[in-house]
PDB file of C-alpha atoms in Angstrom:
ATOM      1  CA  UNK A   6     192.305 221.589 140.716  1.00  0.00           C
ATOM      2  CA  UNK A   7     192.303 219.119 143.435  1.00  0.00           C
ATOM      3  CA  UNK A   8     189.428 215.840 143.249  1.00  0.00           C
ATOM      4  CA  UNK A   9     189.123 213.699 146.091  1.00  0.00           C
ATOM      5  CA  UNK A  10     186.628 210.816 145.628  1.00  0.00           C
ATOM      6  CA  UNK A  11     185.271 208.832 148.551  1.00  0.00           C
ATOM      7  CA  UNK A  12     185.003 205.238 147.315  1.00  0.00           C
ATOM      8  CA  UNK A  13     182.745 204.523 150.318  1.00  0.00           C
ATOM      9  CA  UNK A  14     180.152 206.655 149.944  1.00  0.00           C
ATOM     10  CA  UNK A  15     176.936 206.008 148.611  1.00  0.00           C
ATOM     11  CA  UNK A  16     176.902 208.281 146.252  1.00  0.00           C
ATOM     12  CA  UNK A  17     178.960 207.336 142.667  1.00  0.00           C
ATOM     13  CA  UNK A  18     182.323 208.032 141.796  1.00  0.00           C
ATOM     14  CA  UNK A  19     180.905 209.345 138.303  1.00  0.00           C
ATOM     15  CA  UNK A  20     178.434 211.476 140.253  1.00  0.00           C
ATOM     16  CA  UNK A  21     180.956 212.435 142.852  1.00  0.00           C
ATOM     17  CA  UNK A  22     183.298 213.736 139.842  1.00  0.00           C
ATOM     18  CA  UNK A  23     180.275 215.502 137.879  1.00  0.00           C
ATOM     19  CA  UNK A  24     179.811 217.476 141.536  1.00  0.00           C
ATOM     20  CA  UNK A  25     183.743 218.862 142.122  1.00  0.00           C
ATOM     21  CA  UNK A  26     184.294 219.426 138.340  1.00  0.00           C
ATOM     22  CA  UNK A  27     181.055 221.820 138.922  1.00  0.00           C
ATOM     23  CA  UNK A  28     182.367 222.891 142.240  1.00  0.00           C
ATOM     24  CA  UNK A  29     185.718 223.714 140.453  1.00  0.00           C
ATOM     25  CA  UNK A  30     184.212 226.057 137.789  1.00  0.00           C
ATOM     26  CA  UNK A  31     181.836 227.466 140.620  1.00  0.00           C
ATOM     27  CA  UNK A  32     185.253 229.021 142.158  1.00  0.00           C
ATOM     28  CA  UNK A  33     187.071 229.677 139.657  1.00  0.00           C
ATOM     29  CA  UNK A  34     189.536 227.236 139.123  1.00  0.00           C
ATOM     30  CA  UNK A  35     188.139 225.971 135.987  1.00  0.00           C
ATOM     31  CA  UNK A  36     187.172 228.809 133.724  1.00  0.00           C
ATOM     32  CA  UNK A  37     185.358 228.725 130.017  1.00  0.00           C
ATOM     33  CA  UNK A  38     187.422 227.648 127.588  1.00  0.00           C
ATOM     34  CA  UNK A  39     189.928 225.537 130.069  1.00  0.00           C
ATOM     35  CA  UNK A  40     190.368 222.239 128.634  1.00  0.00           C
ATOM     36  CA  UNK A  41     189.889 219.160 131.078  1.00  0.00           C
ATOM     37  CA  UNK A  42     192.230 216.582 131.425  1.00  0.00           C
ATOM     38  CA  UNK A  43     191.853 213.488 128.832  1.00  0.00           C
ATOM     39  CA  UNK A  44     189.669 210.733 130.140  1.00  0.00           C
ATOM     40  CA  UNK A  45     192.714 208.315 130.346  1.00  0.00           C
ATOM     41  CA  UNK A  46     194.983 210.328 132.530  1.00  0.00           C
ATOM     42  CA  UNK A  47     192.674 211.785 134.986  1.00  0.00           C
ATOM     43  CA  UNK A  48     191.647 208.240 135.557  1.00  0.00           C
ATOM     44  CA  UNK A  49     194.937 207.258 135.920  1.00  0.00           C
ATOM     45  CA  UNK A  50     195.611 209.920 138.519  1.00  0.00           C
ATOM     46  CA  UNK A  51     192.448 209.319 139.894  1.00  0.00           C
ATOM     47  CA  UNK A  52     192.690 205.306 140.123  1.00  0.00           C
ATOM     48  CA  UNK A  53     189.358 204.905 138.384  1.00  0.00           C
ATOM     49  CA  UNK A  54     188.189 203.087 135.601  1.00  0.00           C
ATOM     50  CA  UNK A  55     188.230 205.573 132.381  1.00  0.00           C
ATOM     51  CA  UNK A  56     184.572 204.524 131.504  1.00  0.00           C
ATOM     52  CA  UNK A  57     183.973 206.209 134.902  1.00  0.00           C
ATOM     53  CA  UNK A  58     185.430 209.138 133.432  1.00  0.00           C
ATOM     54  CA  UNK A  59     183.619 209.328 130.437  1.00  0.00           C
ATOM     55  CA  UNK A  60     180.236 208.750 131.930  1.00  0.00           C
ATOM     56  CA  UNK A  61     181.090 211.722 134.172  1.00  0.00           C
ATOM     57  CA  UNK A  62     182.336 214.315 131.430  1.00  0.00           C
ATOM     58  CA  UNK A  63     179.197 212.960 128.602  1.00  0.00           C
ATOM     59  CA  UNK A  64     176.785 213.670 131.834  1.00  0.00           C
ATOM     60  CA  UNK A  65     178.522 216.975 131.647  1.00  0.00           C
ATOM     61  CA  UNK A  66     177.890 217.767 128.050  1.00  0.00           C
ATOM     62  CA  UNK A  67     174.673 216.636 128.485  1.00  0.00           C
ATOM     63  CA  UNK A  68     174.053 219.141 131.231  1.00  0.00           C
ATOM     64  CA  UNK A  69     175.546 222.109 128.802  1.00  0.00           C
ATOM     65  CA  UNK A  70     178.421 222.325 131.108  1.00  0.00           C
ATOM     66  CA  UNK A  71     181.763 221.313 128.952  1.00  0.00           C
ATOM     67  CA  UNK A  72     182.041 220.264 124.785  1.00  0.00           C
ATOM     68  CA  UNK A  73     183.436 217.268 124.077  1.00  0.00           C
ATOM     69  CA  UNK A  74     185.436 217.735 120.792  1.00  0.00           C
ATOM     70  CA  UNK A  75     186.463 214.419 119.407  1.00  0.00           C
ATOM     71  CA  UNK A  76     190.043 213.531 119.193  1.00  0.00           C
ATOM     72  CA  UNK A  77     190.871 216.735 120.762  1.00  0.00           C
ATOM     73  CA  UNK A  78     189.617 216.251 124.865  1.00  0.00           C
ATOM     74  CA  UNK A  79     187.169 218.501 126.258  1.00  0.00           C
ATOM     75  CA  UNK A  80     186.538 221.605 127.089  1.00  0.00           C
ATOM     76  CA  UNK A  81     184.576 223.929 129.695  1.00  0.00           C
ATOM     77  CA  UNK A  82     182.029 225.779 127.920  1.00  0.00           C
ATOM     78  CA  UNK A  83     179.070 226.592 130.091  1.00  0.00           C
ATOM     79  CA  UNK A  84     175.462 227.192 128.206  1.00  0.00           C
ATOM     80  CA  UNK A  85     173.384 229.678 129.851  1.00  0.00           C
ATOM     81  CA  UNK A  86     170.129 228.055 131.651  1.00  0.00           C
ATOM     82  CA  UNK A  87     167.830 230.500 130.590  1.00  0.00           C
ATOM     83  CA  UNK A  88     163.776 229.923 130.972  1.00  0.00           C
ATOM     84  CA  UNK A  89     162.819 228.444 127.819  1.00  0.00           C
ATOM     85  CA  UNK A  90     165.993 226.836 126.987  1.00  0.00           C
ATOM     86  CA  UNK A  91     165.956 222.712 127.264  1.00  0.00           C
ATOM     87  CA  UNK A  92     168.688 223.286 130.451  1.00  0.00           C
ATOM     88  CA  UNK A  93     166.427 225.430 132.279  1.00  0.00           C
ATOM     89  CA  UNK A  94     163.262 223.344 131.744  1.00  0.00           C
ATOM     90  CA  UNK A  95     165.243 220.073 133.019  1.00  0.00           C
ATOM     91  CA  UNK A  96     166.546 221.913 135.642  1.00  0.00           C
ATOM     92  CA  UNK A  97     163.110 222.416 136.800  1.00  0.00           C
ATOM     93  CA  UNK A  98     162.049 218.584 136.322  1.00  0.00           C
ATOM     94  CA  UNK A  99     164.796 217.703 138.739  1.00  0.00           C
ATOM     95  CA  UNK A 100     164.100 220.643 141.618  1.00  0.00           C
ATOM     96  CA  UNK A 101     160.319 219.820 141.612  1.00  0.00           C
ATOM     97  CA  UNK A 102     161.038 216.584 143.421  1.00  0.00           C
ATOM     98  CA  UNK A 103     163.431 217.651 146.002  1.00  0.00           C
ATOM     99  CA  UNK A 104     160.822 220.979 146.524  1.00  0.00           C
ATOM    100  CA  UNK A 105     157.664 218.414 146.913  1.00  0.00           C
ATOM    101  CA  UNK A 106     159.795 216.236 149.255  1.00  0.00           C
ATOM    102  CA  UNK A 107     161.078 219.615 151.522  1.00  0.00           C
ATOM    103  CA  UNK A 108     157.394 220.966 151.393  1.00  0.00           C
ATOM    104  CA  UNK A 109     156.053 217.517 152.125  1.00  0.00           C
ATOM    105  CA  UNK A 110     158.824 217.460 155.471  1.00  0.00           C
ATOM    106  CA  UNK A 111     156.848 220.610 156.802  1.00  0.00           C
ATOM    107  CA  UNK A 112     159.438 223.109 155.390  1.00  0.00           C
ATOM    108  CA  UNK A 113     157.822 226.314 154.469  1.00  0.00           C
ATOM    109  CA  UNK A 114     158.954 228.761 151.595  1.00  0.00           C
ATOM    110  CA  UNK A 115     161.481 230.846 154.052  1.00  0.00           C
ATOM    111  CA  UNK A 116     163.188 228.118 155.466  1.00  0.00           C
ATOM    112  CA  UNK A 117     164.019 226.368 151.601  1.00  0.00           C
ATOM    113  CA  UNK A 118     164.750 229.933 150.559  1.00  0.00           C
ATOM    114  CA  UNK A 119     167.364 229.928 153.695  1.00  0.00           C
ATOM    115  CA  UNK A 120     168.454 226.586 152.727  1.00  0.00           C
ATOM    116  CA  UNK A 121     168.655 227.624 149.270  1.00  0.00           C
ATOM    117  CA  UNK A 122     170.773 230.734 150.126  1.00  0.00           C
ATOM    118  CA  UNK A 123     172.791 228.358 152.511  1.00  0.00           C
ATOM    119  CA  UNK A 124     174.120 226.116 149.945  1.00  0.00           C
ATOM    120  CA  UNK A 125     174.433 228.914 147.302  1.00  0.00           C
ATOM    121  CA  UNK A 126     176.951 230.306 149.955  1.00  0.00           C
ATOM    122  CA  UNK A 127     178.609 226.996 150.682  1.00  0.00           C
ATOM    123  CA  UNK A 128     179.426 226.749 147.165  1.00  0.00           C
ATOM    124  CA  UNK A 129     180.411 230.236 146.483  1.00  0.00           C
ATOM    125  CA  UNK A 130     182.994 230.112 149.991  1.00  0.00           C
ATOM    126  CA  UNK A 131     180.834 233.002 151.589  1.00  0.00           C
TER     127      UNK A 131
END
């Protein structure tokens, strides 16, 4: 899997590496069960600082997306977001913000859903 991180943009390197480690499992080039690289070399190959690392892959585990196994590295293993379940409920918190803001901006419920289904696509490489 190939990361590129753009040290000049505003968004953070931890964040940026959260987003292509998703983006990576999204197509299929990190699968559940693959084990991620250790902190310490992908920071190495990376040039980042290893804390960056770990911030990124604990932000992960937080999210349900990989297990960190101490001693051992981690691993993808993806938890189901289904309503009800903690993932799915702060998966809400987070949307309702960016929805208020997009509703707020004049955008009505077809043009989000076509943004929605525009960045699904993105993602997916349709």
């Amino acid at each position: 899997m190939y990361i590129k991180l753009d040290p000049q943009s505003d968004f953070p390197i931890y964040a940026q590496l959260i987003h292509q480690l998703m983006e990576g499992i999204l197509k299929g080039e990190l699968k559940e069960g693959d084990m991620l690289p250790s902190v310490r070399s992908l920071a190495a190959d990376l040039g980042i600082n290893m804390h960056t690392v770990n911030k990124s892959y604990h932000e992960l585990e937080k999210r349900g997306i990989i297990q960190i196994i101490p001693k051992s590295g981690a691993i993808v293993r993806l938890q189901h977001a289904n309503p009800g379940s903690e993932h799915y409920e702060r998966l809400v918190r987070e949307m309702k913000p960016v929805l208020l803001e997009a509703m707020t901006l004049g955008m009505g419920k077809a043009e989000i859903n076509g943004l929605v289904e525009l960045l699904i696509n993105e993602y997916k490489g349709e």
